[in-house]
Amino acid sequence: MIITDVSVRVFSHNTRRHSDSAGHAHPGPVHQVQQAIVTIRTEDGHEGHSFCPPEVARPHVMDKYVRKVLIGQDHRDRERLWQDLAHWQRGSAAQLTDRTLAVVDCALWDLAGRSLGQPVYKLIGGYRDKVRAYGSIMCGDEQEGGLATPEDYGRFAEALVNRGYKGIKLHTWMPPVSWAPDVKMDLKACAAVREAVGPDIALMIDAFHWYKRSDALELGRGLEKLDFAWIEEPMDEQSMSSYQWLSENLDIPVVGPESAAGKHWHRAEWIKSGACDILRTGVNDVGGITPALKTMHLAEAFGMECEVHGNTAMNLQVVAATKNCKWYERGLLHPFLEYDDGFDYLNQLSDPMDRDGWVHVPDRPGLGEDINFDHIENNRVA
Ligand SMILES: O=C(O)[C@H](O)[C@@H](O)[C@@H](O)C(=O)NO
Ligand SMILES: [Mg+2]
C-alpha cells in the first residue's frame, strides 16, 4: 500500500484539435502534440495512471511538492494526501495548481480501483451505470461548412440528434473570430438549432465568457424565448455579484462557476449568494475527483443540481457516483471531427454512447481508461 514511486512519461500523439489564441479548440490538419501520463506505484507493484499536459507534471512541481507529499505514504489515504497538497499550494508561488492536484488525485483513485479490480465509481458508491450525454459543440469558427453561420449550427445539431444526443450545448463565436462576440449572432445560432431539432431536445449555451451585464441579460432573455435549459459562463466568473444580479433578473437557470478558482470553498459562496441556480464542478477545475465529489454533495445539501464540466473518464466517474446532475458533457464536437474515433493512446473510448444518447460507464477497473501502453512507449519524448 505504500507509495514508492511517482513517474511522468511524456509522449506524442496525433490529433486534429488545435487551440486558438484564446485557448479554444477548433479542427485543423493532423499534427503531433505532447501528453504526459503520471504513474503512482506502490511497494506491492500496483499502479495508477492519469493524463495531463506535460507542463502540469513538470519536474519542479513533481519534485518539490508531489513526491514530497506522496512517497512513503499509504496510497489509500487520498483525503489526507489531497489536503496536504492543497496546503502546499499557498506557499508555492502559484506553481502548484489545481490542475496538478487533479492529475495526482485521479491517479490515486485509478490506483485504488486497479489494485482492487473495481471501477472508481463503485468504490465511491455507484449511483448509475449509464447517463445521458449532451453534445458539447466547439466554439464557432470561420471555416466554410464548419461552424461559421447559424445555419451551420442548425445542420450540425440535426446530425447530433441523428447520432442519438438528447441534449446539445452551443459554444458560440468568441475572439479571435474577427466579428465576435455578438449577442445577436449567438441568438441566431440558438434559434437555428431550436428550429432544427424541435422542442424536445434540451439546449444550453456556453457563451463568450466576458459579456457585460446588459449583453448577458439580453442573451438570457432571448434564450428564455427559445426554451433553453441553461445559460453558462456569459460573464467573467470572477465577479460573483454580476452572476447574483443576472440570476435575479433571469428565469432561465444560470449555471456556474466553471472556471472560477477556489474549489468547493468558492462554490459554497456561489450557492450562498444566489449567484447560480445550478452549480458547476469539474475534476480539472477544482483539483480532482475528491473535491469534485465534495462540490456535488454541497450542492445536493442545498437542493441543487451540479453539472460536471467536461468529458474524460474522471468526470464520468463523478457523474456515475452522484444523483444531482442530469448530464455527461460529451465533446467537444465539430462537423469536421469524428469524436468516436477517440485517441491513439487509448485502445477504446472511455465514454461510449449508444444510439439513444446513453453513455455507458466502463466496468473496467480504476478510471476505466483502456490505455495503449505500447503507443506511449513507442512515442516517448521524455
Ligand atoms: O472556453 C472554452 O473553450 C469552452 O468553454 C471549454 O472550456 C468547454 O470545455 C466548456 O466550457 N464546457 O462547458
Ligand atoms: Mg463551460
Short mmCIF file of C-alpha atoms and ligand atoms in Angstrom, two decimals:
data_model
loop_
_atom_site.label_atom_id
_atom_site.label_comp_id
_atom_site.label_asym_id
_atom_site.label_seq_id
_atom_site.Cartn_x
_atom_site.Cartn_y
_atom_site.Cartn_z
CA MET A 1 0.00 0.00 0.00
CA ILE A 2 2.98 2.30 0.47
CA ILE A 3 3.78 4.62 -2.45
CA THR A 4 7.34 4.08 -3.61
CA ASP A 5 7.42 5.97 -6.92
CA VAL A 6 5.74 8.76 -8.88
CA SER A 7 6.83 8.86 -12.51
CA VAL A 8 5.99 11.04 -15.51
CA ARG A 9 6.27 9.86 -19.10
CA VAL A 10 5.81 12.37 -21.90
CA PHE A 11 4.73 11.03 -25.27
CA SER A 12 3.42 12.35 -28.55
CA HIS A 13 0.17 11.54 -30.28
CA ASN A 14 -1.74 12.75 -33.33
CA THR A 15 -4.78 14.98 -33.19
CA ARG A 16 -6.77 17.31 -35.40
CA ARG A 17 -7.66 19.54 -32.46
CA HIS A 18 -5.87 22.91 -32.46
CA SER A 19 -6.08 25.64 -29.83
CA ASP A 20 -6.68 29.21 -30.96
CA SER A 21 -5.04 32.26 -29.37
CA ALA A 22 -7.77 32.31 -26.69
CA GLY A 23 -7.30 28.61 -25.89
CA HIS A 24 -10.46 27.38 -27.59
CA ALA A 25 -10.34 24.15 -29.62
CA HIS A 26 -11.02 24.04 -33.35
CA PRO A 27 -10.40 21.40 -36.07
CA GLY A 28 -7.34 21.59 -38.29
CA PRO A 29 -4.85 19.32 -40.05
CA VAL A 30 -3.42 16.33 -38.22
CA HIS A 31 -0.48 17.39 -36.04
CA GLN A 32 1.53 15.92 -33.19
CA VAL A 33 1.01 17.12 -29.65
CA GLN A 34 2.59 16.01 -26.41
CA GLN A 35 0.78 14.47 -23.43
CA ALA A 36 2.01 13.23 -20.07
CA ILE A 37 0.98 10.17 -18.12
CA VAL A 38 1.54 10.34 -14.37
CA THR A 39 2.00 6.92 -12.75
CA ILE A 40 1.90 6.29 -9.00
CA ARG A 41 3.39 2.95 -7.97
CA THR A 42 3.27 1.07 -4.65
CA GLU A 43 5.71 -1.34 -2.98
CA ASP A 44 3.49 -4.28 -3.97
CA GLY A 45 3.61 -3.33 -7.65
CA HIS A 46 0.19 -1.75 -8.09
CA GLU A 47 -0.02 1.28 -10.39
CA GLY A 48 -2.45 4.12 -11.01
CA HIS A 49 -2.34 6.42 -14.03
CA SER A 50 -3.73 9.74 -15.17
CA PHE A 51 -3.08 12.03 -18.14
CA CYS A 52 -2.33 15.75 -18.25
CA PRO A 53 -0.45 18.31 -20.35
CA PRO A 54 3.31 17.89 -19.76
CA GLU A 55 3.69 21.31 -18.06
CA VAL A 56 1.18 20.28 -15.37
CA ALA A 57 3.55 17.49 -14.27
CA ARG A 58 6.83 19.33 -14.88
CA PRO A 59 9.86 18.21 -12.85
CA HIS A 60 9.92 21.22 -10.49
CA VAL A 61 6.33 20.65 -9.35
CA MET A 62 6.66 16.87 -9.12
CA ASP A 63 9.91 17.03 -7.12
CA LYS A 64 9.18 19.97 -4.86
CA TYR A 65 5.59 19.10 -3.94
CA VAL A 66 4.08 15.88 -5.29
CA ARG A 67 6.84 13.38 -4.49
CA LYS A 68 7.48 15.07 -1.13
CA VAL A 69 3.86 14.55 -0.12
CA LEU A 70 3.25 11.10 -1.64
CA ILE A 71 6.41 8.97 -1.35
CA GLY A 72 6.29 6.68 1.69
CA GLN A 73 2.57 7.25 2.28
CA ASP A 74 -0.34 4.80 2.18
CA HIS A 75 -1.97 5.36 -1.23
CA ARG A 76 -5.41 4.72 0.28
CA ASP A 77 -5.19 7.94 2.32
CA ARG A 78 -6.43 10.02 -0.62
CA GLU A 79 -8.22 12.60 1.56
CA ARG A 80 -5.13 13.33 3.67
CA LEU A 81 -2.81 13.37 0.62
CA TRP A 82 -5.17 15.75 -1.20
CA GLN A 83 -5.39 18.04 1.87
CA ASP A 84 -1.59 18.04 2.21
CA LEU A 85 -1.12 19.01 -1.45
CA ALA A 86 -3.82 21.71 -1.19
CA HIS A 87 -1.97 23.07 1.84
CA TRP A 88 1.25 23.37 -0.15
CA GLN A 89 -0.48 25.50 -2.82
CA ARG A 90 -0.48 28.72 -0.79
CA GLY A 91 3.29 28.77 -0.38
CA SER A 92 4.06 27.53 -3.90
CA ALA A 93 4.04 30.99 -5.55
CA ALA A 94 1.16 29.74 -7.74
CA GLN A 95 3.34 26.93 -9.10
CA LEU A 96 1.24 24.11 -7.62
CA THR A 97 -2.06 24.45 -9.46
CA ASP A 98 -5.44 22.80 -9.08
CA ARG A 99 -4.70 21.02 -12.36
CA THR A 100 -1.70 19.26 -10.79
CA LEU A 101 -3.74 18.33 -7.74
CA ALA A 102 -6.29 16.88 -10.14
CA VAL A 103 -3.91 14.61 -12.05
CA VAL A 104 -2.41 13.30 -8.79
CA ASP A 105 -5.80 12.72 -7.18
CA CYS A 106 -7.09 10.94 -10.29
CA ALA A 107 -4.02 8.71 -10.45
CA LEU A 108 -4.58 7.81 -6.77
CA TRP A 109 -8.23 6.93 -7.47
CA ASP A 110 -7.11 4.91 -10.52
CA LEU A 111 -4.56 3.11 -8.32
CA ALA A 112 -7.22 2.27 -5.74
CA GLY A 113 -9.52 0.89 -8.44
CA ARG A 114 -6.87 -1.06 -10.33
CA SER A 115 -5.45 -2.58 -7.12
CA LEU A 116 -8.93 -3.79 -6.10
CA GLY A 117 -10.16 -4.63 -9.60
CA GLN A 118 -13.06 -2.20 -9.22
CA PRO A 119 -14.23 0.88 -11.18
CA VAL A 120 -13.75 4.10 -9.23
CA TYR A 121 -17.45 4.94 -9.14
CA LYS A 122 -18.16 1.61 -7.43
CA LEU A 123 -15.54 2.42 -4.78
CA ILE A 124 -17.15 5.83 -4.19
CA GLY A 125 -20.60 4.29 -4.17
CA GLY A 126 -22.25 3.86 -7.55
CA TYR A 127 -25.46 5.67 -8.42
CA ARG A 128 -25.86 4.68 -12.10
CA ASP A 129 -24.15 2.65 -14.83
CA LYS A 130 -25.26 4.92 -17.67
CA VAL A 131 -26.06 8.60 -18.09
CA ARG A 132 -27.48 10.77 -20.88
CA ALA A 133 -24.90 12.88 -22.70
CA TYR A 134 -25.30 16.30 -24.18
CA GLY A 135 -23.24 17.02 -27.24
CA SER A 136 -20.94 19.93 -26.42
CA ILE A 137 -20.23 21.76 -29.65
CA MET A 138 -16.92 23.56 -30.13
CA CYS A 139 -16.73 27.35 -30.18
CA GLY A 140 -17.77 28.84 -33.51
CA ASP A 141 -15.26 29.48 -36.27
CA GLU A 142 -14.89 31.00 -39.75
CA GLN A 143 -14.35 27.68 -41.57
CA GLU A 144 -16.69 27.22 -44.53
CA GLY A 145 -19.17 24.43 -43.78
CA GLY A 146 -17.82 24.27 -40.22
CA LEU A 147 -19.44 26.41 -37.51
CA ALA A 148 -19.31 29.70 -39.36
CA THR A 149 -23.03 30.51 -39.59
CA PRO A 150 -26.24 29.92 -37.64
CA GLU A 151 -27.27 27.51 -40.41
CA ASP A 152 -24.05 25.52 -39.84
CA TYR A 153 -25.02 25.13 -36.18
CA GLY A 154 -28.53 24.06 -37.19
CA ARG A 155 -27.28 21.43 -39.62
CA PHE A 156 -24.76 20.07 -37.09
CA ALA A 157 -27.37 19.94 -34.34
CA GLU A 158 -29.58 17.86 -36.61
CA ALA A 159 -26.68 15.44 -37.18
CA LEU A 160 -26.09 15.18 -33.43
CA VAL A 161 -29.74 14.32 -32.81
CA ASN A 162 -29.49 11.65 -35.51
CA ARG A 163 -26.41 10.29 -33.64
CA GLY A 164 -28.59 9.95 -30.54
CA TYR A 165 -27.93 13.05 -28.42
CA LYS A 166 -30.90 14.24 -26.41
CA GLY A 167 -29.14 17.43 -25.33
CA ILE A 168 -26.89 19.90 -27.16
CA LYS A 169 -24.77 22.76 -25.84
CA LEU A 170 -23.55 25.51 -28.13
CA HIS A 171 -20.28 27.29 -27.56
CA THR A 172 -20.87 30.28 -29.78
CA TRP A 173 -18.42 32.58 -31.51
CA MET A 174 -15.65 34.16 -29.47
CA PRO A 175 -12.48 36.11 -30.35
CA PRO A 176 -10.22 35.55 -32.22
CA VAL A 177 -13.20 35.13 -34.62
CA SER A 178 -13.00 38.50 -36.34
CA TRP A 179 -16.51 39.84 -35.61
CA ALA A 180 -17.13 38.10 -32.27
CA PRO A 181 -18.57 38.46 -29.67
CA ASP A 182 -22.06 39.24 -30.93
CA VAL A 183 -25.17 38.55 -28.84
CA LYS A 184 -27.49 38.81 -31.82
CA MET A 185 -25.46 36.22 -33.72
CA ASP A 186 -25.44 33.99 -30.62
CA LEU A 187 -29.22 34.16 -30.56
CA LYS A 188 -29.46 33.47 -34.30
CA ALA A 189 -27.37 30.32 -33.85
CA CYS A 190 -29.54 29.24 -30.91
CA ALA A 191 -32.73 29.90 -32.87
CA ALA A 192 -31.40 27.91 -35.85
CA VAL A 193 -30.62 24.97 -33.56
CA ARG A 194 -34.03 25.10 -31.86
CA GLU A 195 -35.69 25.23 -35.29
CA ALA A 196 -33.60 22.27 -36.48
CA VAL A 197 -34.10 19.93 -33.51
CA GLY A 198 -37.61 20.76 -32.34
CA PRO A 199 -38.95 21.28 -28.81
CA ASP A 200 -37.95 18.02 -27.14
CA ILE A 201 -34.15 18.30 -27.24
CA ALA A 202 -32.53 20.04 -24.26
CA LEU A 203 -30.47 23.02 -25.39
CA MET A 204 -27.88 25.03 -23.46
CA ILE A 205 -25.39 27.76 -24.26
CA ASP A 206 -21.85 28.41 -23.08
CA ALA A 207 -21.30 31.90 -24.37
CA PHE A 208 -18.50 34.45 -24.65
CA HIS A 209 -17.14 34.48 -21.13
CA TRP A 210 -16.74 38.26 -20.81
CA TYR A 211 -20.06 39.83 -21.78
CA LYS A 212 -21.12 42.76 -19.59
CA ARG A 213 -24.32 42.52 -17.60
CA SER A 214 -26.53 44.18 -20.25
CA ASP A 215 -25.38 41.80 -23.00
CA ALA A 216 -25.72 38.78 -20.73
CA LEU A 217 -29.25 39.89 -19.82
CA GLU A 218 -30.21 40.36 -23.49
CA LEU A 219 -28.79 36.93 -24.29
CA GLY A 220 -30.59 35.26 -21.37
CA ARG A 221 -33.93 36.90 -22.22
CA GLY A 222 -33.59 35.66 -25.82
CA LEU A 223 -32.82 32.13 -24.69
CA GLU A 224 -35.91 32.09 -22.48
CA LYS A 225 -38.00 32.56 -25.63
CA LEU A 226 -36.22 29.55 -27.17
CA ASP A 227 -36.81 27.39 -24.08
CA PHE A 228 -33.11 26.79 -23.38
CA ALA A 229 -32.29 24.71 -20.31
CA TRP A 230 -29.43 26.89 -19.02
CA ILE A 231 -27.06 29.76 -19.71
CA GLU A 232 -23.41 29.16 -18.82
CA GLU A 233 -20.47 31.49 -18.25
CA PRO A 234 -21.70 34.56 -20.20
CA MET A 235 -19.68 36.89 -17.96
CA ASP A 236 -16.38 36.86 -16.11
CA GLU A 237 -16.90 34.40 -13.25
CA GLN A 238 -14.57 36.43 -11.05
CA SER A 239 -17.49 38.79 -10.50
CA MET A 240 -19.82 36.73 -8.35
CA SER A 241 -22.06 39.75 -7.76
CA SER A 242 -22.65 40.03 -11.53
CA TYR A 243 -23.95 36.47 -11.52
CA GLN A 244 -26.06 37.23 -8.44
CA TRP A 245 -27.59 40.13 -10.41
CA LEU A 246 -28.07 38.01 -13.56
CA SER A 247 -29.69 35.13 -11.65
CA GLU A 248 -32.10 37.61 -10.02
CA ASN A 249 -33.04 39.06 -13.41
CA LEU A 250 -33.44 35.88 -15.44
CA ASP A 251 -35.82 32.94 -15.33
CA ILE A 252 -33.53 30.63 -17.34
CA PRO A 253 -31.23 28.73 -14.93
CA VAL A 254 -27.74 30.19 -14.59
CA VAL A 255 -25.01 27.54 -14.34
CA GLY A 256 -21.64 28.14 -12.72
CA PRO A 257 -18.93 28.62 -11.79
CA GLU A 258 -16.82 26.57 -14.18
CA SER A 259 -13.54 28.43 -14.44
CA ALA A 260 -13.52 30.39 -11.17
CA ALA A 261 -10.78 29.32 -8.75
CA GLY A 262 -11.45 28.34 -5.17
CA LYS A 263 -12.53 24.70 -5.50
CA HIS A 264 -15.57 23.69 -3.42
CA TRP A 265 -14.97 26.53 -0.95
CA HIS A 266 -15.72 29.21 -3.52
CA ARG A 267 -18.63 27.23 -4.92
CA ALA A 268 -20.20 27.30 -1.46
CA GLU A 269 -20.12 31.11 -1.70
CA TRP A 270 -21.84 31.00 -5.11
CA ILE A 271 -24.65 28.95 -3.58
CA LYS A 272 -24.93 31.17 -0.51
CA SER A 273 -25.01 34.38 -2.58
CA GLY A 274 -27.57 33.09 -5.09
CA ALA A 275 -25.11 33.58 -7.96
CA CYS A 276 -26.28 30.42 -9.73
CA ASP A 277 -29.33 28.17 -10.00
CA ILE A 278 -27.30 25.10 -10.97
CA LEU A 279 -23.80 24.69 -9.55
CA ARG A 280 -20.85 23.55 -11.66
CA THR A 281 -17.79 21.50 -10.93
CA GLY A 282 -15.18 19.62 -12.94
CA VAL A 283 -12.34 17.30 -11.94
CA ASN A 284 -9.76 19.52 -13.65
CA ASP A 285 -11.35 22.74 -12.38
CA VAL A 286 -11.47 22.00 -8.65
CA GLY A 287 -8.40 19.80 -8.17
CA GLY A 288 -9.56 16.23 -8.61
CA ILE A 289 -12.30 13.69 -8.05
CA THR A 290 -12.04 14.20 -4.29
CA PRO A 291 -13.06 17.92 -4.33
CA ALA A 292 -15.47 17.38 -7.22
CA LEU A 293 -17.41 14.97 -5.00
CA LYS A 294 -17.36 17.49 -2.16
CA THR A 295 -18.90 20.03 -4.57
CA MET A 296 -21.59 17.61 -5.74
CA HIS A 297 -22.57 16.83 -2.15
CA LEU A 298 -22.54 20.52 -1.19
CA ALA A 299 -25.00 21.29 -3.99
CA GLU A 300 -27.15 18.33 -3.02
CA ALA A 301 -27.43 19.67 0.54
CA PHE A 302 -28.93 22.87 -0.93
CA GLY A 303 -31.33 21.00 -3.17
CA MET A 304 -29.32 21.96 -6.25
CA GLU A 305 -28.06 20.14 -9.29
CA CYS A 306 -24.35 20.38 -10.00
CA GLU A 307 -23.43 19.83 -13.65
CA VAL A 308 -19.96 18.42 -14.27
CA HIS A 309 -17.62 20.24 -16.69
CA GLY A 310 -16.01 18.27 -19.41
CA ASN A 311 -15.68 14.81 -20.87
CA THR A 312 -12.95 12.29 -19.81
CA ALA A 313 -13.13 9.14 -17.73
CA MET A 314 -12.62 11.05 -14.47
CA ASN A 315 -15.66 13.27 -14.92
CA LEU A 316 -17.76 10.29 -15.98
CA GLN A 317 -16.84 8.50 -12.74
CA VAL A 318 -18.07 11.51 -10.73
CA VAL A 319 -21.35 11.62 -12.68
CA ALA A 320 -21.82 7.86 -12.18
CA ALA A 321 -21.38 8.19 -8.41
CA THR A 322 -23.84 11.06 -7.87
CA LYS A 323 -27.56 11.71 -8.35
CA ASN A 324 -27.75 15.51 -8.61
CA CYS A 325 -26.61 16.03 -12.18
CA LYS A 326 -28.60 15.31 -15.32
CA TRP A 327 -25.89 15.09 -17.95
CA TYR A 328 -22.44 13.99 -19.03
CA GLU A 329 -20.74 16.62 -21.21
CA ARG A 330 -19.54 14.75 -24.30
CA GLY A 331 -17.27 16.81 -26.53
CA LEU A 332 -16.01 18.99 -27.78
CA LEU A 333 -17.70 18.23 -31.11
CA HIS A 334 -17.37 19.68 -34.61
CA PRO A 335 -18.70 18.72 -38.09
CA PHE A 336 -15.13 18.14 -39.31
CA LEU A 337 -14.17 15.79 -36.45
CA GLU A 338 -15.32 12.28 -35.52
CA TYR A 339 -15.39 12.21 -31.72
CA ASP A 340 -15.97 8.44 -31.67
CA ASP A 341 -12.53 7.89 -33.26
CA GLY A 342 -11.07 8.53 -29.80
CA PHE A 343 -7.36 8.92 -29.14
CA ASP A 344 -4.43 6.80 -30.39
CA TYR A 345 -3.14 6.35 -26.81
CA LEU A 346 -6.39 4.70 -25.68
CA ASN A 347 -7.49 1.34 -27.10
CA GLN A 348 -11.15 2.34 -26.86
CA LEU A 349 -13.39 5.22 -25.83
CA SER A 350 -13.83 5.84 -22.11
CA ASP A 351 -17.31 7.26 -22.79
CA PRO A 352 -19.05 5.11 -25.44
CA MET A 353 -22.51 6.41 -26.33
CA ASP A 354 -25.30 4.28 -27.77
CA ARG A 355 -27.74 5.44 -30.46
CA ASP A 356 -30.20 6.58 -27.80
CA GLY A 357 -27.78 9.02 -26.22
CA TRP A 358 -26.78 6.94 -23.21
CA VAL A 359 -23.11 6.91 -22.19
CA HIS A 360 -22.27 3.59 -20.56
CA VAL A 361 -19.76 3.75 -17.72
CA PRO A 362 -16.97 1.22 -18.39
CA ASP A 363 -16.82 -1.60 -15.84
CA ARG A 364 -13.04 -1.71 -16.22
CA PRO A 365 -11.04 -1.16 -13.01
CA GLY A 366 -9.92 2.29 -11.93
CA LEU A 367 -10.91 5.25 -14.08
CA GLY A 368 -11.84 2.81 -16.83
CA GLU A 369 -9.26 4.04 -19.33
CA ASP A 370 -8.03 1.25 -21.63
CA ILE A 371 -4.51 2.67 -22.02
CA ASN A 372 -2.38 1.76 -25.04
CA PHE A 373 0.97 1.47 -23.26
CA ASP A 374 2.69 0.34 -26.47
CA HIS A 375 1.74 3.64 -28.09
CA ILE A 376 3.15 5.52 -25.09
CA GLU A 377 6.44 3.61 -25.11
CA ASN A 378 6.81 3.82 -28.91
CA ASN A 379 6.18 7.57 -28.89
CA ARG A 380 8.11 8.61 -25.80
CA VAL A 381 9.70 12.08 -25.91
CA ALA A 382 10.77 12.22 -22.25
O1 LIG B 1 -13.95 28.11 -23.34
C1 LIG B 1 -13.90 27.00 -23.88
O2 LIG B 1 -13.04 26.60 -24.64
C2 LIG B 1 -15.00 26.05 -23.56
O3 LIG B 1 -15.92 26.74 -22.76
C3 LIG B 1 -14.46 24.82 -22.85
O4 LIG B 1 -13.83 25.17 -21.64
C4 LIG B 1 -15.51 23.82 -22.62
O5 LIG B 1 -14.92 22.67 -22.11
C5 LIG B 1 -16.58 24.25 -21.64
O6 LIG B 1 -16.61 25.32 -21.10
N1 LIG B 1 -17.51 23.36 -21.41
O7 LIG B 1 -18.54 23.69 -20.58
MG MG B 2 -18.33 25.73 -19.99
#
